């Protein structure tokens, strides 16, 4: 039986139980993620990170949550009260919603029912995730707007521009996956990666998705929406107490969600690593959730690593990167992929396919070298421009060499 | 303890000193934007740093010794027989740029003697909410009555608790010291005290010797 049939037989109480489980997993992962991130970033900066609350500081995030809940809940006078309250709810709720279509395990037995650990399996599951993620942006935009203050507004606007730009690239990077798996349902995409992960066969798509998912989640180095050096706290400057906690929760659930999506679409989801010989019968069932979370945690580590390494991008550079590099690159890649796909479906001889691939590589190399040359030429022209010599005598500009000779 | 407290042991010079001292002029090579591969090296640095020894000191449990001459809490010293060195001259209070010290001197009498010589500090307060630990009071003190310890844990819960009285500031009674007030060492005057000729207490200085 395929996952869709299995899910169709689920009684209502099982769906409710699964929903509760998914929610619990999300919250638990968030708590662990906050702790893990702070510890890892700490080690990257040669410090320890939180180690006071509980063993190894494990319950630090929980303690922070309690502290946030006990704080005074402020609503600024200039704020639009209704929207101000709804915004964090939208932000957090949508993050959880995207988890509904992600398959966490293969076939398992749950309370005597044979099913899969997946809340629902839509035929357009991935589009659903993209849609929900876009709605999540409303949380940020509305939060920025309803705060009635300058910095949150700027943060919210930045965030909307950012997410829209990067969602285009993200959506485009997924097209290749749809073409190769022949489906938009998450379970079928996972099933299509039985032999080869899409991260290998569709490597450029994977790279583009990985970059745009960082932009999508407003994480360093793309955390322009809450650039604390420029915008105080960005869109959540005016938020406190539980509402702030919701944004915090949303950010981390979002990270886990895009990581889970990346795992599902590119790393074979809950399947074991290829070449290890794990099958459904041996260490299948509930054990598959381990594979899934190993991959998700791997992605999370990369998120943390990026944050620990890269400085924040300037806004215009960020936009340029999105629109001038990521989107054209993924458009080009889609064209190549679809051509290859059509060719192989028509049964063209391998020589033709190889020739086509070779031609594409040649064109790309030629174009990039031409671009490089043009850039060099422009720079050379720029250097040749010299200010006209003044008609009066001026002192020579001392070089650093001459200056140090004087000492 | 290492020789230099400001420089943790085993710390490597990052080449900054050499770069600062070199007379090499900036060339076009230095200004050139680093390549993409070079930028990726940053990832390697953060990755290996994870496995390096952390420099964090687990403070309340582990306390690193301060520098030897660290400016910490003050102490009012005593002579070796237990008489106080403070003569109530208020020079420390006058020297204080933060107006943190309040001294009230009083005259010693033969019945109640706290310090050798004429006068002693009757009231001595240091307000640690004002003190900037500059050490000018220590420089001003003519009898070395006031010095600083290395103690730095001075946080407390109220303003009142951070005004230290004379009792809080007086140094501990060491072997052979008798708490003031008591008479001076027999046949020694305050100049002898000042010269360090009194190296311990005399039996006649003890309260029982006076029949009190």
XYZ file of C-alpha atoms in Angstrom:
619
model
C 0.000 0.000 0.000
C 1.320 3.433 -0.780
C 1.312 6.241 1.794
C -1.752 7.916 0.314
C -3.907 4.831 0.836
C -2.488 4.301 4.302
C -3.281 7.882 5.249
C -6.759 7.584 3.817
C -7.554 4.801 6.287
C -6.542 6.835 9.320
C -9.321 7.232 11.892
C -9.909 10.712 13.264
C -8.326 10.095 16.637
C -5.137 8.898 14.975
C -4.927 12.073 12.921
C -5.377 14.091 16.106
C -2.667 12.050 17.828
C -0.322 12.600 14.906
C -1.047 16.302 14.930
C -0.197 16.438 18.610
C 2.969 14.466 18.012
C 4.106 16.710 15.176
C 3.443 19.772 17.316
C 5.355 18.284 20.240
C 8.266 17.356 18.004
C 8.385 20.889 16.609
C 8.403 22.528 20.024
C 10.934 20.081 21.417
C 13.167 20.541 18.388
C 12.942 24.294 18.843
C 14.037 24.063 22.451
C 16.925 21.799 21.517
C 17.769 23.928 18.499
C 18.074 27.108 20.544
C 20.324 25.344 22.998
C 22.302 23.601 20.261
C 22.793 26.762 18.296
C 24.061 28.708 21.273
C 26.409 25.922 22.274
C 27.789 25.433 18.771
C 28.199 29.139 18.065
C 29.841 29.392 21.469
C 32.364 26.718 20.603
C 33.000 28.410 17.273
C 33.918 31.526 19.232
C 35.983 29.551 21.729
C 33.516 29.923 24.563
C 31.172 27.467 26.211
C 27.700 28.773 25.608
C 24.887 28.201 28.101
C 25.830 25.506 30.615
C 24.063 26.579 33.789
C 20.468 25.387 33.642
C 20.235 21.629 33.830
C 22.874 19.190 32.601
C 25.022 20.912 29.946
C 22.524 23.775 30.041
C 19.995 21.628 28.189
C 16.920 23.317 29.633
C 18.247 26.819 29.006
C 15.723 27.421 26.238
C 12.899 26.289 28.490
C 14.081 28.645 31.214
C 14.218 31.463 28.670
C 10.683 30.617 27.586
C 9.426 30.763 31.159
C 11.210 34.041 31.670
C 9.621 35.468 28.507
C 6.172 34.280 29.571
C 6.517 35.997 32.919
C 7.507 39.320 31.430
C 5.208 42.270 31.054
C 3.223 42.215 27.834
C 3.470 45.646 26.281
C 1.440 47.002 23.393
C 2.651 50.395 22.171
C 0.116 53.213 22.094
C 0.692 53.807 18.398
C 0.198 50.139 17.558
C -2.782 48.697 15.752
C -3.863 46.456 18.585
C -5.685 43.739 16.656
C -3.041 43.268 13.987
C -0.307 43.584 16.567
C -1.697 40.593 18.428
C -2.517 38.540 15.347
C 0.869 38.954 13.635
C 2.922 36.644 15.873
C 0.125 34.095 15.803
C 0.201 34.021 11.995
C 3.957 33.747 12.049
C 4.045 30.809 14.442
C 1.000 28.946 13.177
C 2.123 28.816 9.554
C 5.497 27.395 10.530
C 3.830 24.491 12.264
C 1.428 24.018 9.379
C 4.172 23.359 6.876
C 5.145 20.284 8.879
C 1.832 18.615 8.082
C 2.903 17.223 4.717
C 6.420 16.187 5.616
C 6.844 12.422 5.883
C 8.827 11.637 9.008
C 8.862 7.853 8.694
C 8.076 5.043 6.335
C 5.338 2.533 7.104
C 4.869 2.221 10.865
C 2.378 0.704 13.284
C 0.796 3.312 15.513
C -1.658 2.130 18.201
C -2.331 -0.978 16.154
C -2.902 0.941 12.936
C -0.647 0.658 9.957
C 0.102 4.171 8.772
C 2.943 6.586 8.006
C 4.113 9.372 10.280
C 2.796 12.124 8.108
C -0.255 14.208 8.881
C -1.569 14.355 5.347
C -0.311 13.776 1.843
C -1.532 16.382 -0.608
C -0.927 15.832 -4.324
C 0.511 19.373 -4.316
C 2.249 19.024 -0.962
C 5.325 21.044 -1.827
C 3.283 23.882 -3.262
C 1.284 23.838 -0.048
C 4.502 24.312 1.941
C 5.552 27.205 -0.277
C 2.128 28.787 0.100
C 2.106 28.411 3.868
C 5.614 29.838 4.098
C 4.461 32.863 2.093
C 1.561 33.395 4.451
C 4.088 33.267 7.275
C 5.692 36.378 5.836
C 2.481 38.229 6.563
C 3.227 37.697 10.219
C 6.482 39.558 9.870
C 5.178 42.288 7.589
C 2.104 42.933 9.706
C 4.171 42.900 12.874
C 6.419 45.567 11.388
C 3.526 47.635 10.159
C 1.282 47.389 13.199
C 3.990 48.316 15.688
C 3.547 51.943 14.749
C 7.235 52.654 14.889
C 10.012 53.221 12.399
C 12.452 50.393 12.880
C 9.900 47.602 12.922
C 8.366 49.050 9.769
C 11.732 49.047 8.004
C 12.415 45.530 9.246
C 9.049 44.301 8.056
C 9.476 45.866 4.625
C 12.936 44.442 4.237
C 11.668 41.080 5.211
C 8.837 41.121 2.698
C 11.177 42.144 -0.111
C 13.619 39.497 0.954
C 11.220 36.634 1.242
C 9.511 37.445 -2.044
C 12.850 37.574 -3.848
C 14.110 34.365 -2.370
C 10.872 32.520 -2.736
C 11.086 32.976 -6.476
C 14.496 31.337 -6.541
C 13.325 28.680 -4.122
C 10.253 27.828 -6.153
C 12.328 27.665 -9.326
C 14.855 25.373 -7.718
C 12.061 22.953 -6.888
C 10.854 22.742 -10.486
C 13.680 20.404 -11.416
C 12.686 18.116 -8.557
C 9.100 18.067 -9.787
C 10.249 17.279 -13.313
C 12.382 14.359 -12.209
C 10.036 12.882 -9.617
C 6.958 13.497 -11.714
C 4.999 14.600 -8.677
C 4.529 17.397 -6.180
C 3.541 15.112 -3.357
C 6.224 14.807 -0.713
C 5.861 11.082 -0.257
C 6.241 10.421 -3.986
C 9.277 12.688 -4.162
C 10.856 10.683 -1.348
C 9.974 7.458 -3.120
C 11.548 8.781 -6.338
C 14.891 9.073 -4.538
C 15.218 5.366 -3.860
C 18.521 5.054 -5.664
C 19.957 8.508 -6.021
C 19.317 11.561 -3.939
C 18.210 14.596 -5.871
C 20.979 16.475 -4.049
C 23.370 14.498 -6.269
C 21.489 14.283 -9.531
C 20.124 17.826 -9.355
C 23.060 19.400 -7.571
C 22.560 22.975 -8.853
C 18.941 22.895 -7.686
C 20.089 21.730 -4.304
C 22.619 24.556 -4.007
C 20.061 27.156 -5.036
C 17.503 25.772 -2.616
C 20.041 25.670 0.205
C 20.943 29.322 -0.344
C 17.398 30.532 -0.738
C 16.163 28.648 2.307
C 18.567 30.697 4.430
C 17.159 33.846 2.848
C 13.640 32.569 3.341
C 14.092 31.984 7.071
C 15.696 35.388 7.706
C 18.795 33.777 9.089
C 22.369 35.011 9.112
C 23.955 36.035 6.793
C 20.592 37.064 5.346
C 18.997 38.273 8.596
C 18.407 41.766 7.263
C 14.907 41.901 8.661
C 16.201 41.989 12.195
C 19.650 43.444 11.619
C 20.283 44.414 15.194
C 23.060 46.831 14.297
C 20.781 48.856 12.047
C 17.185 48.224 13.037
C 17.418 47.507 16.792
C 15.341 44.316 16.672
C 13.759 44.685 13.250
C 10.125 43.712 13.047
C 9.969 42.468 16.645
C 11.434 45.568 18.272
C 8.156 46.443 19.973
C 7.252 42.918 20.988
C 7.689 41.502 24.447
C 6.634 38.564 26.545
C 4.766 35.688 24.912
C 4.279 37.492 21.610
C 8.012 37.812 21.256
C 8.358 34.179 22.285
C 6.043 33.255 19.415
C 8.314 35.015 16.900
C 11.256 33.282 18.438
C 9.489 29.947 18.200
C 8.444 30.700 14.636
C 12.008 31.413 13.577
C 13.307 28.130 14.860
C 10.358 26.032 13.733
C 10.821 27.646 10.346
C 14.449 26.585 10.257
C 13.488 23.055 11.142
C 10.693 23.137 8.565
C 12.866 24.261 5.647
C 15.527 21.783 6.727
C 12.900 19.061 6.779
C 11.717 20.122 3.339
C 15.277 20.083 2.034
C 15.718 16.626 3.517
C 12.525 15.432 1.897
C 13.173 16.920 -1.511
C 16.909 16.462 -1.897
C 18.291 14.026 0.662
C 15.837 11.172 0.348
C 13.695 12.041 3.356
C 13.398 9.194 5.842
C 15.344 6.789 3.640
C 18.624 5.499 4.986
C 21.859 6.698 3.480
C 22.361 4.918 0.165
C 24.889 2.131 0.058
C 24.396 1.040 3.661
C 21.979 -1.713 2.768
C 19.161 -0.724 5.093
C 15.765 -1.931 3.922
C 12.165 -1.670 5.054
C 12.403 -5.013 6.811
C 15.687 -4.375 8.578
C 15.623 -1.242 10.709
C 12.610 0.082 8.836
C 9.446 1.385 10.459
C 9.977 3.747 13.346
C 13.737 3.640 12.972
C 13.480 5.625 9.740
C 12.729 8.688 11.838
C 16.374 8.570 12.949
C 17.606 8.962 9.395
C 15.223 11.811 8.892
C 16.381 13.699 11.942
C 20.066 13.033 11.292
C 19.628 14.833 7.987
C 17.562 17.648 9.499
C 20.119 18.177 12.241
C 22.850 18.212 9.609
C 21.044 21.059 7.872
C 20.572 22.813 11.179
C 24.282 22.578 11.850
C 24.931 24.255 8.511
C 22.548 27.052 9.502
C 24.507 27.554 12.698
C 27.812 27.289 10.896
C 26.765 30.002 8.453
C 25.745 32.222 11.331
C 29.023 31.627 13.097
C 31.093 32.385 10.014
C 29.569 34.957 7.709
C 28.882 38.630 8.357
C 25.516 40.027 7.369
C 25.130 41.047 3.726
C 24.446 44.584 2.699
C 20.861 44.987 1.558
C 21.604 45.887 -2.074
C 24.166 43.084 -2.388
C 21.639 40.700 -1.036
C 18.985 41.756 -3.531
C 21.489 41.688 -6.371
C 22.517 38.197 -5.430
C 18.920 37.044 -5.394
C 17.691 38.647 -8.586
C 20.822 38.767 -10.733
C 22.447 35.464 -9.849
C 20.108 32.996 -8.174
C 17.004 33.510 -10.308
C 18.723 33.567 -13.733
C 20.859 30.610 -12.727
C 17.869 28.551 -11.690
C 15.946 29.530 -14.848
C 18.843 28.382 -16.975
C 19.170 25.206 -14.983
C 15.474 24.406 -15.392
C 15.782 24.778 -19.159
C 18.735 22.418 -19.227
C 17.057 19.887 -16.968
C 13.796 19.868 -18.868
C 15.596 19.504 -22.184
C 17.575 16.584 -20.832
C 14.432 15.039 -19.445
C 12.567 15.313 -22.712
C 15.552 13.919 -24.582
C 15.812 10.880 -22.361
C 12.060 10.294 -22.500
C 12.150 10.348 -26.285
C 14.905 7.772 -26.169
C 17.627 9.849 -27.818
C 20.966 8.039 -28.003
C 23.365 8.766 -25.089
C 25.770 10.446 -27.504
C 23.241 13.185 -28.251
C 22.570 13.754 -24.574
C 26.301 13.886 -23.849
C 26.834 16.315 -26.715
C 24.034 18.543 -25.452
C 25.486 18.547 -21.917
C 28.932 19.303 -23.274
C 27.551 22.153 -25.358
C 25.792 23.686 -22.368
C 28.960 23.497 -20.277
C 30.926 25.146 -23.115
C 28.409 27.945 -23.449
C 28.448 28.602 -19.710
C 32.250 28.668 -19.623
C 32.383 31.010 -22.605
C 29.768 33.325 -21.132
C 31.437 33.498 -17.751
C 34.845 34.275 -19.248
C 33.285 36.943 -21.460
C 31.639 38.472 -18.398
C 34.923 38.377 -16.537
C 36.704 40.135 -19.398
C 34.049 42.810 -19.577
C 34.409 43.424 -15.869
C 38.188 43.684 -16.139
C 37.872 46.108 -19.023
C 35.464 48.258 -17.040
C 37.798 48.299 -14.074
C 40.769 49.197 -16.304
C 38.862 52.140 -17.748
C 37.981 53.202 -14.263
C 41.625 53.233 -13.193
C 42.767 55.197 -16.212
C 40.559 58.140 -15.392
C 42.802 60.731 -13.804
C 41.882 63.990 -12.175
C 43.179 67.004 -14.152
C 46.415 68.371 -12.735
C 45.796 71.604 -10.802
C 47.449 74.753 -12.003
C 48.929 75.428 -8.565
C 51.664 73.480 -6.831
C 50.495 70.714 -4.498
C 52.505 68.656 -2.023
C 53.205 65.115 -3.070
C 51.094 62.495 -1.392
C 53.346 60.473 0.873
C 53.109 56.738 0.527
C 53.048 54.535 3.590
C 56.604 53.577 2.713
C 57.882 57.133 2.976
C 55.978 57.704 6.192
C 57.575 54.775 7.924
C 61.031 55.854 6.721
C 60.665 59.000 8.754
C 60.457 57.137 12.051
C 50.758 32.479 37.898
C 52.211 33.552 34.635
C 54.549 36.515 34.445
C 52.229 38.743 32.521
C 48.580 38.736 33.517
C 47.347 40.638 30.536
C 48.731 38.037 28.169
C 47.194 34.598 28.758
C 49.748 31.840 28.586
C 50.124 30.180 25.229
C 48.541 32.989 23.292
C 50.005 33.410 19.881
C 50.791 36.655 18.192
C 48.519 36.733 15.179
C 51.194 38.402 13.115
C 49.642 41.778 13.757
C 52.711 43.131 15.506
C 54.938 42.045 12.678
C 52.532 43.559 10.167
C 52.437 46.823 12.076
C 56.208 47.012 12.326
C 56.997 46.085 8.759
C 57.813 48.927 6.447
C 56.265 47.217 3.459
C 54.101 49.652 1.535
C 50.597 48.597 0.527
C 50.627 47.096 -2.920
C 47.930 46.382 -5.413
C 48.189 42.735 -4.320
C 47.035 43.616 -0.804
C 44.099 45.619 -2.017
C 42.893 42.984 -4.424
C 39.678 41.332 -3.406
C 40.326 37.893 -2.025
C 39.179 35.020 -4.152
C 36.067 32.961 -3.495
C 38.116 30.003 -2.301
C 39.938 32.256 0.147
C 36.625 33.428 1.524
C 35.589 29.856 2.093
C 38.560 29.450 4.435
C 36.481 31.240 7.032
C 34.272 28.189 7.318
C 37.281 26.069 8.117
C 38.368 28.491 10.838
C 35.036 28.447 12.643
C 34.884 24.687 12.278
C 38.278 23.931 13.831
C 37.758 26.521 16.540
C 35.005 24.288 17.898
C 37.614 21.757 18.908
C 40.004 24.201 20.501
C 40.255 24.686 24.222
C 37.672 27.204 25.395
C 38.949 30.243 27.239
C 35.888 30.616 29.457
C 36.563 30.638 33.193
C 33.715 29.105 35.195
C 33.753 32.131 37.422
C 31.888 31.540 40.652
C 33.339 28.032 40.909
C 36.772 28.787 39.508
C 38.456 32.007 40.506
C 41.541 33.135 38.695
C 43.946 35.159 40.835
C 44.031 38.828 40.024
C 47.127 40.756 39.093
C 49.321 41.230 42.149
C 48.730 44.948 42.316
C 45.054 44.847 41.396
C 43.098 47.695 42.979
C 40.501 45.984 45.125
C 38.776 46.711 48.425
C 40.687 48.932 50.879
C 42.184 47.835 54.164
C 43.122 49.849 57.243
C 46.364 48.443 58.567
C 47.664 48.016 62.096
C 51.062 48.122 63.697
C 52.424 44.790 64.846
C 51.128 45.317 68.394
C 47.603 45.929 67.173
C 47.445 49.737 67.335
C 45.935 51.324 64.238
C 48.127 53.132 61.774
C 45.454 55.646 60.815
C 46.037 59.061 62.369
C 42.783 60.615 61.203
C 44.543 63.210 59.013
C 41.885 63.014 56.256
C 44.488 63.243 53.512
C 42.878 60.238 51.839
C 39.498 61.939 51.877
C 41.027 65.058 50.379
C 42.826 63.110 47.715
C 39.733 61.222 46.695
C 38.458 62.440 43.307
C 35.115 60.744 43.782
C 34.477 61.974 47.311
C 34.065 58.409 48.471
C 35.939 58.625 51.783
C 34.728 60.231 54.966
C 37.100 60.467 57.935
C 36.503 61.971 61.336
C 39.587 62.179 63.533
C 39.625 62.293 67.334
C 42.295 62.712 69.980
C 43.839 59.685 71.654
C 43.819 59.746 75.433
C 45.917 57.686 77.823
C 42.802 55.785 78.841
C 41.639 55.022 75.337
C 44.431 54.850 72.777
C 43.765 53.562 69.244
C 46.941 54.697 67.515
C 50.365 55.884 68.552
C 50.681 59.666 68.611
C 48.069 62.329 69.082
C 45.104 61.440 66.940
C 43.273 58.513 65.389
C 40.512 57.972 62.891
C 37.302 57.778 64.886
C 34.982 57.398 61.967
C 36.222 55.931 58.723
C 33.837 55.273 55.865
C 34.419 54.364 52.252
C 31.444 54.444 49.927
C 32.013 51.751 47.322
C 29.272 53.099 45.116
C 31.453 56.156 44.590
C 34.943 54.716 44.780
C 36.640 54.445 41.395
C 39.566 52.385 42.714
C 42.116 54.895 41.435
C 44.419 54.442 44.434
C 45.065 58.149 45.037
C 44.045 57.688 48.684
C 46.774 55.076 49.072
C 49.334 57.479 47.631
C 48.139 60.211 49.971
C 48.297 58.201 53.178
C 51.340 59.333 55.235
C 51.476 56.264 57.484
C 50.606 53.473 55.044
C 47.477 53.004 57.092
C 45.380 52.645 53.960
C 46.238 50.048 51.332
C 44.263 48.051 48.839
C 43.589 44.322 48.773
C 42.902 42.156 45.744
C 39.319 41.501 46.769
C 36.905 42.467 44.003
C 33.622 40.798 44.912
C 31.916 43.883 46.246
C 28.415 43.543 44.863
C 25.595 43.852 47.360
C 21.881 44.393 47.541
C 21.551 47.867 49.025
C 23.274 51.224 48.993
C 23.752 51.157 52.754
C 25.614 47.869 52.646
C 28.142 49.346 50.247
C 29.238 52.043 52.663
C 32.018 50.258 54.502
C 32.654 51.313 58.088
C 35.929 51.239 59.945
C 35.142 47.783 61.355
C 34.698 46.401 57.828
C 37.919 47.949 56.599
C 40.297 47.198 59.489
C 42.822 44.510 58.736
C 42.671 41.240 60.622
C 44.382 40.769 63.983
C 47.415 38.652 63.339
C 49.593 36.702 65.783
C 50.736 38.893 68.679
C 48.329 41.748 68.000
C 46.041 43.094 70.699
C 42.888 44.900 69.564
C 42.912 48.650 70.186
C 42.396 50.567 72.414
C 45.413 49.828 74.505
C 48.542 51.716 75.610
C 51.622 52.093 73.448
C 54.584 49.781 73.684
C 56.572 50.734 76.783
C 59.328 53.271 76.156
C 58.501 53.676 72.451
C 57.118 56.859 71.000
C 55.119 57.310 67.809
C 58.309 57.918 65.820
C 59.643 54.529 66.882
C 56.362 53.023 65.745
C 56.689 54.785 62.445
C 60.228 53.480 61.971
C 59.004 49.951 62.497
C 60.800 49.374 65.782
C 57.717 47.805 67.339
C 57.514 44.232 66.113
C 54.974 42.789 68.529
C 52.932 43.513 71.614
C 54.267 43.766 75.172
C 52.512 41.934 78.024
C 51.822 45.255 79.704
C 49.699 46.326 76.722
C 47.145 43.584 77.243
C 43.867 44.676 78.876
C 44.509 42.421 81.898
C 47.843 44.154 82.521
C 45.941 47.388 83.012
C 43.475 45.742 85.340
C 40.500 46.631 83.174
